[in-house]
Amino acid sequence: VVSASLKDVAALAGVSVGTVSNVLNRPDRVAAPTLARVRAAIDELGFVPNAQARTLRSNRTHVLGLVVPDISNPFFTDVARGVEDAAMEAGYSVILCNTDEKAAREDRYLSILESQKVSGIIITPARRTLRPLTRLLENGVAVTLLDSPASRARVCSVSVDHATGGRLAADHAAVLGHANVAWIAGPREIPQVAAREKGLTTFARTHAMSVASLPTTSMSAAAGEAAMRRALSARFTATAVICANDLLALGAMRALRDAGLRVPDDISVIGYDDIDFAASAAVPLTSVRQPRYELGHAAAELVISEARDPNAHEHRHVDFQPTLVVRESTGAAPR
Amino acid sequence: VVSASLKDVAALAGVSVGTVSNVLNRPDRVAAPTLARVRAAIDELGFVPNAQARTLRSNRTHVLGLVVPDISNPFFTDVARGVEDAAMEAGYSVILCNTDEKAAREDRYLSILESQKVSGIIITPARRTLRPLTRLLENGVAVTLLDSPASRARVCSVSVDHATGGRLAADHAAVLGHANVAWIAGPREIPQVAAREKGLTTFARTHAMSVASLPTTSMSAAAGEAAMRRALSARFTATAVICANDLLALGAMRALRDAGLRVPDDISVIGYDDIDFAASAAVPLTSVRQPRYELGHAAAELVISEARDPNAHEHRHVDFQPTLVVRESTGAAPR
DNA sequence: CTGAAAGCGCTAACAA
DNA sequence: TTGTTAGCGCTTTCAG
């Protein structure tokens, strides 16, 4: 069996292919009776237009590429849902591309997306440059950057104000009376993390708060646990621990518990991201929330708007504000 | 700017388009010097073949559809990674479709996938029937079912032996001396959950273990916490709690902790899925592991193999075995 | 081994 | 309002 084509529909309805095409694309240009007849034929044959052929001729696909470092990270999963929903609302579909932060994988995927003639790409690039996207941009593919500090002159972007996020965490600790905090930092090469640290330390400098930085090599729970354990084994005077993400915080809480310290009575813990598991941790975690779904949704809207009308389009930069979600892992500083 | 076409390459290399096509698809049929010349031209122009046009003629895409109920669920996230990696290895890309278990969304996506002429679909259907896939199947689209009990006569499938999973959990509890266990059940309509329960109760019947079933309306941590709280407020004699998934287990542990019970000293807890957070919970969770990534990888391999050679293909059913991962949340029954 | 030419399903002029 | 027709970029016979 082979699926019905526009020609088959035309034959069955007793009209020309041009008319069927009009029924599909400009129904207003078609007389009512003809319209009805053609639509009946379409239903009868279960005709679904071939998107490839349509593209070939009209040079417009309804496909987007979403390129992220790691879809198993709950942050990107929720972003992906936002992208997908916005895309579906606009009649677009989404090709998912996972780079694992590997430049080679990214290149491979960009080439596939080019070959698929996607009309837009939403990307958190593996490098800090738009270089690999040059040819796509030249060919008129709409690109929106997702939470990336790469140059924004030629593209739209959506991002979160991570400096504010860092400040929010510090401010919350200050209000609770914590004057000595530890910062479980994550790798400093990650730009989002660097921004959070900046917000935190800037606040601390102007509020008589001392910050002990505990770097880690990854953003995992294991890394957080190890860092906390190491810190506890030396003299440790902080009464609050602020972490670069929730996984680090969950790990840190495990180390604290093993050391016999109670959260929040002995020590407060603050995370970042507000992943779903933050709420269901043994001690529900206070965290800085990023609007992940909204981030993805906005990115898709931007890229679709550019794809639809490249000429009228002006590049925009949407900056989301993080919010503090207070749960049980933070309390007043012990005296 | 518009991207280079095969014709441009042909002109630059001084050969015909047919020869360029051969360089792309059957390089062995081309003389070495010509090959070199054409490849140089390809590089110089940065030529990337147009997949749409290729499809139109050859009627073969290199695109798969992945249709899942909920990509925010870590289970499906990891499955998706498996699919994606297997697809990439074989030169395919993946369109991601999230149904939210809504029939209407599923229909919409299936129509998009048909229109995109994907060569294969991996799906956990929203209904228990293949009906919505009929036309796709008739048109020769390869379909593989993902952990679904829908009819398997006409398609490949991959699944996990959930009855064995239930038995593994029960057996582990029995070995530790637990004779009274509670089962936090989740919604019974979910077939995977029903199978787990069956494995559990079958084991219990033949091993003098009593099972108190605590149904919930969802699979969330909140539901697990509520169920546990409710159970504790009545007389509660179980020394181990087995949960239909890890989220329920994490919620249950929170309720236990609030009630002043220690895990595993006073009561043991077993989860299901072994999501990443199971390991980083406050008390690392003993859980029944499903090979999620492998499931996705295998599904993609099956569907690609069918897509590549539909005639030589025979439908296969790959059944994965779950394994028990023992962590700190289980211990000997208190006496 | 290479070239010429037909045609995949559709859209977009243009003509009627 | 509808029909006719020329391609979109590529693959694939079939000749040479």
XYZ file of C-alpha atoms (C1' of nucleotides) in Angstrom:
702
model
C 0.000 0.000 0.000
C 1.140 3.490 -0.666
C -0.479 6.582 0.734
C -2.756 8.758 -1.329
C -1.280 11.765 -3.073
C -2.740 15.051 -4.019
C -3.196 13.714 -7.514
C -5.393 10.892 -6.250
C -7.533 13.371 -4.382
C -7.858 15.498 -7.481
C -8.910 12.524 -9.557
C -11.490 11.374 -7.049
C -12.945 14.858 -6.639
C -12.863 15.480 -10.366
C -10.759 18.633 -10.112
C -7.184 19.599 -10.907
C -4.251 19.286 -8.545
C -3.992 23.050 -8.385
C -7.451 23.248 -6.921
C -6.678 20.651 -4.300
C -3.569 22.608 -3.391
C -5.725 25.688 -3.021
C -8.145 23.840 -0.781
C -5.192 23.035 1.420
C -3.483 26.405 1.412
C -6.003 29.070 0.396
C -9.485 27.648 0.974
C -10.966 31.119 0.522
C -10.032 31.075 -3.156
C -12.211 27.999 -3.759
C -15.971 27.824 -4.406
C -17.942 26.284 -1.579
C -19.277 23.237 -3.451
C -15.855 22.389 -4.844
C -14.354 22.822 -1.419
C -16.813 20.365 0.044
C -16.230 17.837 -2.713
C -12.463 18.004 -2.359
C -12.609 17.748 1.395
C -14.802 14.688 1.117
C -12.246 13.122 -1.190
C -9.457 13.965 1.244
C -11.308 12.263 4.064
C -12.210 9.264 1.997
C -8.619 8.632 0.988
C -7.180 9.555 4.365
C -4.911 11.925 2.536
C -2.123 13.559 4.528
C 0.042 15.988 2.565
C 3.671 15.073 2.118
C 5.625 17.658 4.081
C 8.847 16.907 2.196
C 7.362 17.704 -1.178
C 5.711 20.794 0.163
C 9.008 21.989 1.565
C 10.885 21.265 -1.580
C 8.649 23.603 -3.459
C 7.824 26.258 -0.912
C 11.095 26.170 0.954
C 9.333 26.342 4.322
C 9.364 23.488 6.842
C 7.452 23.360 10.053
C 10.215 21.714 11.973
C 12.446 23.115 14.693
C 15.655 21.725 16.155
C 16.225 21.774 19.894
C 19.888 21.346 20.793
C 20.682 20.849 24.484
C 23.644 19.539 26.447
C 21.750 16.940 28.450
C 18.126 15.978 28.251
C 18.366 13.830 31.372
C 18.870 16.992 33.374
C 15.415 17.930 34.717
C 16.131 21.520 33.825
C 16.324 20.757 30.120
C 13.507 18.262 30.256
C 11.133 20.960 31.383
C 12.552 23.409 28.893
C 11.901 20.804 26.215
C 8.268 20.497 27.242
C 7.875 24.236 26.960
C 9.425 24.219 23.515
C 7.324 21.307 22.403
C 4.047 22.807 23.586
C 4.733 26.167 22.000
C 5.772 24.430 18.793
C 2.664 22.321 18.674
C 0.442 25.343 19.257
C 2.011 26.881 16.172
C 1.898 23.694 14.102
C 5.590 22.905 14.321
C 7.383 19.740 15.346
C 10.663 19.439 17.190
C 13.754 17.363 16.501
C 15.582 16.646 19.736
C 19.373 16.833 19.788
C 21.481 15.941 22.767
C 25.077 17.066 22.562
C 26.518 15.888 25.883
C 28.481 19.135 25.570
C 30.594 17.468 22.893
C 31.510 19.734 20.033
C 31.631 16.803 17.613
C 28.124 15.698 18.467
C 26.915 19.244 18.131
C 28.481 19.590 14.694
C 26.925 16.362 13.580
C 23.499 17.450 14.735
C 23.766 20.889 13.180
C 24.551 19.235 9.910
C 21.521 16.985 10.250
C 19.321 19.958 11.052
C 20.660 21.761 8.039
C 19.961 18.775 5.885
C 16.446 18.536 7.303
C 16.008 22.175 6.401
C 14.562 23.046 9.801
C 13.259 26.560 9.898
C 14.526 27.303 13.383
C 16.984 26.139 16.008
C 16.907 26.618 19.772
C 20.305 25.918 21.192
C 22.488 25.996 24.278
C 25.768 25.835 22.384
C 28.576 23.587 23.489
C 31.049 26.379 22.780
C 30.747 30.046 23.556
C 30.650 31.093 19.957
C 28.143 31.181 17.128
C 30.769 30.018 14.683
C 29.301 26.557 14.090
C 25.974 28.191 13.290
C 27.339 30.560 10.683
C 26.179 28.719 7.611
C 22.745 28.082 9.055
C 22.361 31.758 9.862
C 23.472 32.703 6.372
C 20.849 30.415 4.950
C 18.159 32.162 6.919
C 17.563 29.620 9.650
C 16.151 31.350 12.745
C 18.269 30.759 15.824
C 17.451 31.448 19.469
C 20.001 31.012 22.228
C 18.897 29.245 25.360
C 20.534 30.521 28.519
C 23.857 31.022 26.825
C 26.273 33.925 27.005
C 27.345 33.566 23.383
C 27.205 36.719 21.302
C 23.666 37.912 20.784
C 24.056 40.402 18.025
C 22.638 38.179 15.291
C 20.102 36.094 17.179
C 17.311 36.109 19.743
C 17.926 34.759 23.210
C 16.171 33.744 26.382
C 17.967 33.561 29.659
C 17.700 33.724 33.390
C 19.265 36.405 35.513
C 21.630 34.188 37.450
C 23.289 37.052 39.317
C 19.936 37.897 40.826
C 19.462 34.245 41.671
C 22.724 34.210 43.592
C 21.746 37.378 45.372
C 18.338 35.979 46.334
C 19.965 33.027 48.031
C 22.433 35.240 49.892
C 19.725 37.661 50.938
C 17.574 34.864 52.320
C 20.493 33.601 54.376
C 21.246 37.113 55.633
C 17.666 37.689 56.718
C 17.804 34.493 58.751
C 20.878 35.793 60.504
C 23.566 33.741 58.829
C 26.816 35.700 58.728
C 29.067 32.822 57.706
C 28.039 30.869 54.643
C 29.710 28.210 52.560
C 29.315 28.234 48.769
C 29.433 24.842 47.070
C 30.478 26.241 43.784
C 30.447 23.721 40.968
C 32.857 24.170 38.081
C 33.601 27.838 37.502
C 33.842 27.363 33.749
C 30.073 27.054 33.560
C 28.950 30.598 32.824
C 25.597 30.271 34.591
C 27.387 29.147 37.719
C 29.896 31.972 37.540
C 27.036 34.463 37.365
C 25.364 32.949 40.417
C 28.609 33.199 42.339
C 29.034 36.798 41.326
C 25.563 37.699 42.598
C 26.265 35.923 45.846
C 29.656 37.462 46.549
C 28.574 40.939 45.526
C 25.768 40.787 48.052
C 28.054 39.355 50.715
C 30.605 42.148 50.314
C 28.038 44.813 51.038
C 26.342 42.959 53.881
C 29.152 41.874 56.142
C 28.674 38.241 55.189
C 31.663 35.959 54.867
C 31.679 33.344 52.112
C 33.856 30.234 52.108
C 34.007 28.808 48.603
C 34.093 25.031 48.121
C 34.755 24.245 44.466
C 33.684 20.974 42.858
C 34.431 19.430 39.500
C 30.873 18.549 38.613
C 27.304 19.472 39.444
C 26.302 16.059 40.787
C 25.029 14.921 44.163
C 28.193 12.885 44.649
C 30.306 16.002 44.138
C 28.224 17.920 46.647
C 28.533 15.182 49.218
C 32.288 14.951 48.804
C 32.767 18.707 49.057
C 30.662 18.914 52.195
C 32.471 16.009 53.787
C 35.832 17.572 53.055
C 34.724 20.871 54.524
C 33.381 19.280 57.701
C 36.602 17.460 58.319
C 38.422 20.798 58.603
C 37.217 23.493 60.990
C 33.886 24.601 59.662
C 32.134 27.675 60.980
C 29.466 28.369 58.373
C 25.854 28.137 59.516
C 24.412 28.000 56.024
C 25.425 26.233 52.821
C 24.450 27.712 49.471
C 24.830 25.408 46.483
C 25.205 26.063 42.775
C 22.420 23.591 42.045
C 19.988 21.251 43.770
C 21.933 18.087 43.129
C 24.938 19.487 44.967
C 22.600 20.505 47.779
C 21.063 17.049 48.059
C 24.535 15.548 48.273
C 25.587 18.090 50.866
C 22.540 17.266 52.976
C 23.504 13.630 52.935
C 26.986 14.445 54.222
C 25.519 16.659 56.939
C 23.144 13.957 58.060
C 25.966 11.395 58.196
C 27.929 13.822 60.335
C 25.021 13.989 62.756
C 24.105 17.569 61.943
C 20.444 18.509 61.673
C 19.017 20.575 58.815
C 17.935 23.308 59.409
C 18.491 23.361 63.201
C 22.270 23.129 63.052
C 22.830 24.284 59.520
C 20.689 25.645 56.685
C 20.947 24.518 53.068
C 19.911 26.378 49.920
C 19.841 24.867 46.438
C 19.373 26.236 42.929
C 17.005 25.174 40.110
C 14.097 23.947 42.226
C 13.930 20.638 40.453
C 10.924 18.513 41.394
C 12.988 16.427 43.749
C 13.915 19.465 45.790
C 10.398 19.394 47.193
C 10.428 15.684 47.907
C 13.841 15.424 49.509
C 13.955 14.047 53.053
C 14.209 17.654 54.180
C 12.395 19.673 51.519
C 14.925 21.995 50.027
C 14.819 25.765 49.883
C 15.873 26.626 46.358
C 16.092 29.326 43.727
C 13.521 28.533 41.094
C 14.087 29.057 37.388
C 11.043 29.205 35.105
C 12.155 26.298 32.983
C 8.991 25.549 31.085
C 8.431 29.231 30.391
C 12.008 29.558 29.187
C 11.449 26.876 26.574
C 8.056 28.215 25.630
C 9.407 31.712 25.102
C 12.361 30.443 23.092
C 10.087 28.538 20.752
C 7.829 31.535 20.292
C 10.770 33.732 19.406
C 12.227 31.317 16.923
C 8.871 30.661 15.283
C 8.128 34.323 14.981
C 11.430 34.848 13.218
C 10.911 31.828 10.994
C 7.480 33.039 9.951
C 8.506 36.504 8.991
C 12.264 36.942 8.830
C 12.061 40.446 7.400
C 9.741 42.004 9.951
C 11.682 40.305 12.700
C 13.862 42.100 15.208
C 16.053 40.097 17.537
C 14.836 40.114 21.101
C 16.367 39.085 24.392
C 14.009 37.782 27.019
C 15.410 37.716 30.504
C 13.571 35.750 33.160
C 13.825 36.462 36.863
C 14.459 33.621 39.273
C 12.435 33.387 42.481
C 13.225 32.027 45.902
C 11.191 29.049 47.088
C 11.444 28.684 50.835
C 11.011 25.212 52.294
C 12.184 23.444 55.412
C 15.912 23.262 54.795
C 16.518 26.841 55.928
C 15.962 28.355 59.362
C 17.314 30.961 61.721
C 21.043 30.840 62.351
C 21.906 29.045 65.601
C 23.454 31.414 68.123
C 22.197 33.565 0.513
C 20.922 30.175 -0.462
C 22.706 26.930 0.180
C 24.530 25.093 -2.541
C 22.721 22.351 -4.416
C 23.946 19.229 -6.048
C 23.789 21.044 -9.359
C 26.231 23.677 -8.125
C 28.612 20.962 -7.041
C 28.319 19.289 -10.415
C 29.050 22.532 -12.225
C 32.060 23.327 -10.072
C 33.488 19.820 -10.447
C 32.702 19.712 -14.144
C 30.634 16.533 -13.956
C 26.953 15.671 -14.224
C 24.519 15.671 -11.340
C 24.207 11.914 -11.613
C 27.869 11.536 -10.872
C 27.662 13.737 -7.807
C 24.749 11.655 -6.615
C 26.862 8.566 -7.072
C 29.690 10.106 -5.088
C 27.209 10.568 -2.286
C 25.484 7.218 -2.436
C 27.741 4.734 -4.234
C 31.291 6.108 -4.100
C 32.624 2.734 -5.273
C 31.046 3.243 -8.692
C 33.084 6.396 -9.249
C 36.655 6.669 -10.540
C 39.119 7.848 -7.933
C 40.166 11.127 -9.610
C 36.539 12.120 -10.237
C 35.686 11.222 -6.671
C 38.424 13.483 -5.383
C 37.391 16.356 -7.609
C 33.748 16.117 -6.602
C 34.573 15.867 -2.934
C 36.733 18.943 -3.186
C 33.821 20.798 -4.749
C 31.511 19.612 -1.983
C 33.866 20.925 0.640
C 34.433 24.179 -1.112
C 30.720 24.912 -1.362
C 29.898 23.520 2.063
C 27.293 21.412 0.348
C 24.828 19.524 2.554
C 22.307 17.370 0.700
C 18.676 18.330 1.020
C 17.015 15.499 2.883
C 13.542 16.499 1.702
C 14.407 16.195 -1.941
C 16.204 12.953 -1.350
C 13.154 11.540 0.382
C 10.798 12.679 -2.267
C 12.618 10.617 -4.798
C 13.778 7.645 -2.805
C 10.849 7.504 -0.414
C 13.173 6.845 2.521
C 13.636 9.319 5.346
C 16.128 9.007 8.110
C 13.776 10.278 10.743
C 12.062 8.440 13.571
C 9.202 9.539 15.783
C 9.342 8.916 19.511
C 5.920 9.142 21.134
C 5.840 9.046 24.936
C 3.334 9.994 27.615
C 5.609 12.248 29.629
C 9.141 13.293 28.885
C 9.550 14.907 32.317
C 9.406 11.469 33.851
C 13.036 10.371 34.314
C 12.085 6.961 33.021
C 11.198 8.301 29.601
C 14.030 10.782 29.608
C 16.529 7.972 29.805
C 14.622 5.933 27.275
C 14.796 8.930 24.976
C 18.547 9.115 25.349
C 18.822 5.482 24.393
C 16.660 6.032 21.344
C 18.564 9.105 20.351
C 21.970 7.482 20.641
C 20.956 4.404 18.692
C 19.359 6.609 16.062
C 22.423 8.754 15.719
C 24.669 5.715 15.379
C 22.524 4.644 12.453
C 22.301 8.117 10.934
C 18.732 8.806 11.950
C 17.203 11.756 13.783
C 14.331 11.721 16.222
C 11.200 13.828 16.449
C 10.022 14.014 20.037
C 6.309 13.752 20.760
C 4.816 14.144 24.191
C 1.207 13.007 24.476
C 0.436 13.644 28.154
C -1.607 10.475 27.692
C -4.133 12.491 25.748
C -5.632 10.711 22.781
C -6.137 13.971 20.899
C -2.512 14.980 21.258
C -1.449 11.542 20.144
C -3.637 11.713 17.044
C -2.258 15.088 16.185
C 1.301 13.873 16.505
C 0.704 10.726 14.502
C -0.634 12.844 11.711
C 2.446 15.064 11.844
C 4.693 12.030 11.765
C 2.819 10.681 8.790
C 3.142 13.980 7.031
C 6.860 14.056 7.814
C 7.100 10.595 6.303
C 9.090 9.237 9.216
C 10.319 5.752 8.539
C 9.710 4.474 12.032
C 7.797 5.198 15.208
C 8.570 4.137 18.761
C 5.513 4.560 20.903
C 3.946 3.971 24.280
C 0.373 4.386 23.071
C -2.153 6.427 24.999
C -4.763 3.740 24.343
C -4.375 0.009 24.484
C -4.987 -0.481 20.791
C -3.041 -0.115 17.570
C -6.060 1.381 15.844
C -4.659 4.922 15.538
C -1.573 3.464 13.898
C -3.426 1.507 11.256
C -2.816 3.779 8.331
C 0.827 4.263 9.198
C 1.282 0.530 9.398
C -0.441 0.078 6.046
C 1.923 2.577 4.525
C 4.879 0.599 5.677
C 6.005 2.713 8.603
C 7.924 0.560 11.073
C 6.424 0.638 14.545
C 7.896 -0.592 17.829
C 5.917 -0.626 21.050
C 7.630 0.639 24.146
C 6.619 -1.139 27.327
C 3.005 -1.395 26.261
C 0.584 -4.298 26.451
C -1.122 -3.399 23.164
C -1.423 -6.184 20.624
C 1.918 -7.245 19.279
C 0.967 -9.278 16.277
C 1.911 -6.667 13.700
C 4.775 -4.864 15.399
C 7.996 -5.251 17.339
C 8.071 -4.466 21.012
C 10.414 -3.938 23.914
C 9.284 -4.291 27.469
C 10.299 -5.034 30.998
C 9.157 -8.042 32.946
C 7.298 -6.194 35.656
C 5.999 -9.321 37.357
C 9.579 -10.382 37.974
C 10.294 -6.908 39.274
C 7.520 -7.220 41.822
C 8.781 -10.626 42.838
C 12.347 -9.366 43.260
C 11.184 -6.738 45.704
C 9.109 -9.240 47.667
C 11.912 -11.764 47.716
C 14.383 -9.219 49.040
C 11.985 -8.327 51.851
C 11.433 -12.001 52.663
C 15.144 -12.731 52.855
C 15.529 -9.901 55.359
C 12.837 -11.514 57.489
C 9.916 -9.234 56.757
C 6.651 -11.180 57.038
C 4.329 -8.188 56.986
C 4.747 -5.777 54.155
C 2.745 -2.810 52.902
C 2.330 -2.209 49.174
C 1.959 1.401 48.089
C 0.204 0.532 44.912
C -0.294 3.473 42.599
C -3.262 3.464 40.237
C -4.220 -0.071 39.247
C -5.236 1.008 35.760
C -1.594 1.382 34.821
C -0.721 -1.995 33.307
C 2.916 -1.912 34.352
C 1.867 -1.320 37.926
C -0.708 -4.097 37.839
C 1.994 -6.504 36.674
C 4.303 -5.497 39.499
C 1.532 -6.062 42.003
C 0.820 -9.449 40.532
C 4.449 -10.522 40.891
C 4.485 -9.292 44.450
C 1.282 -10.961 45.596
C 2.029 -14.222 43.831
C 5.309 -14.447 45.698
C 3.662 -13.483 48.978
C 1.020 -16.202 48.697
C 3.603 -18.928 48.417
C 5.915 -17.547 51.091
C 3.641 -16.855 54.034
C 4.041 -13.122 53.611
C 1.115 -10.857 54.292
C 0.598 -7.833 52.073
C -1.446 -4.768 53.007
C -2.295 -2.804 49.914
C -2.389 0.996 50.069
C -3.790 2.348 46.814
C -3.005 5.855 45.548
C -4.397 7.899 42.718
C -1.087 8.961 41.267
C 2.560 7.949 41.167
C 3.903 11.107 42.793
C 5.879 11.691 45.962
C 2.938 13.596 47.419
C 0.691 10.580 46.879
C 3.208 8.306 48.558
C 3.519 10.586 51.527
C -0.239 10.847 51.957
C -0.751 7.096 51.713
C 1.967 6.415 54.257
C 0.619 9.005 56.652
C -2.857 7.555 56.394
C -1.559 4.064 57.048
C 0.466 5.136 60.067
C -2.531 6.793 61.652
C -4.329 3.445 61.765
C -2.721 0.426 63.392
C 0.234 -0.454 61.233
C 2.148 -3.672 61.631
C 4.199 -3.912 58.450
C 7.970 -3.830 58.829
C 8.655 -3.105 55.165
C 7.027 -0.857 52.578
C 7.242 -1.763 48.905
C 6.312 0.986 46.468
C 5.135 0.940 42.872
C 7.760 3.526 41.981
C 10.546 5.567 43.494
C 8.602 8.784 43.807
C 6.026 7.062 45.991
C 8.879 5.632 48.035
C 10.521 9.017 48.537
C 7.210 10.422 49.726
C 6.672 7.487 52.053
C 10.107 7.986 53.572
C 9.256 11.571 54.310
C 6.107 10.519 56.157
C 8.064 7.917 58.110
C 10.676 10.418 59.117
C 8.026 12.898 60.257
C 6.487 10.129 62.356
C 9.828 9.606 64.050
C 10.474 6.217 62.480
C 13.964 5.384 61.296
C 14.735 3.808 57.914
C 15.808 1.040 57.835
C 16.077 0.349 61.580
C 12.356 0.564 62.275
C 11.029 0.002 58.817
C 12.498 -0.870 55.394
C 11.509 0.839 52.142
C 11.819 -0.481 48.585
C 11.184 1.570 45.460
C 10.853 0.796 41.761
C 12.594 2.325 38.725
C 15.902 3.242 40.332
C 15.769 6.802 39.127
C 18.946 8.766 39.739
C 17.504 10.432 42.795
C 16.970 7.080 44.468
C 20.702 6.978 45.071
C 20.919 10.525 46.359
C 17.931 10.456 48.674
C 18.597 11.241 52.334
C 18.519 7.506 52.909
C 19.664 5.973 49.631
C 16.818 3.890 48.353
C 16.809 0.180 47.598
C 15.006 -0.113 44.292
C 14.154 -2.355 41.355
C 16.122 -1.128 38.407
C 14.769 -1.029 34.889
C 17.263 -0.764 32.046
C 15.758 2.423 30.694
C 18.515 3.524 28.369
C 18.867 0.011 27.013
C 15.128 -0.186 26.478
C 15.217 2.875 24.281
C 18.344 1.753 22.513
C 16.861 -1.638 21.701
C 13.592 -0.107 20.519
C 15.416 2.174 18.131
C 17.503 -0.685 16.788
C 14.410 -2.755 16.138
C 12.557 -0.014 14.386
C 15.557 0.949 12.290
C 16.176 -2.617 11.270
C 12.590 -2.921 10.099
C 12.736 0.418 8.315
C 15.884 -0.574 6.492
C 14.654 -3.860 5.213
C 10.928 -4.322 5.690
C 10.815 -7.551 3.714
C 13.535 -9.451 5.505
C 12.153 -8.237 8.799
C 10.434 -10.418 11.347
C 8.750 -8.828 14.327
C 10.614 -9.378 17.554
C 9.758 -8.898 21.189
C 12.604 -7.989 23.472
C 11.897 -8.500 27.127
C 14.267 -6.951 29.628
C 14.765 -8.257 33.125
C 14.715 -5.853 36.030
C 17.353 -6.112 38.738
C 17.365 -5.324 42.412
C 19.665 -2.565 43.591
C 20.224 -2.811 47.324
C 21.036 0.382 49.202
C 20.597 1.621 52.730
C 16.832 1.840 52.948
C 16.400 -1.877 53.607
C 17.614 -3.926 56.557
C 16.707 -6.905 58.695
C 13.196 -6.919 60.119
C 13.088 -5.681 63.706
C 12.023 -8.463 66.110
C 32.631 4.907 -15.426
C 29.761 8.927 -16.719
C 25.873 11.616 -18.684
C 21.026 12.516 -19.942
C 16.538 12.566 -18.578
C 12.380 11.220 -16.103
C 9.837 12.003 -12.152
C 8.948 11.828 -6.710
C 4.384 15.273 -4.563
C 3.668 19.578 -4.207
C 3.232 24.955 -4.886
C 2.841 29.047 -7.497
C 2.593 31.588 -11.486
C -0.174 32.167 -15.303
C -3.875 31.265 -18.500
C -8.428 30.302 -19.454
C -12.985 30.191 -9.874
C -10.380 26.514 -11.901
C -6.858 24.236 -14.899
C -2.149 23.868 -16.771
C 2.470 23.653 -16.180
C 7.183 24.521 -14.676
C 10.118 23.419 -11.504
C 12.007 22.594 -6.127
C 16.836 18.981 -5.416
C 17.559 14.701 -5.699
C 17.842 9.487 -7.199
C 17.631 6.222 -10.598
C 17.200 3.869 -14.806
C 19.188 3.570 -19.255
C 22.519 4.746 -22.874
C 26.780 5.711 -24.220
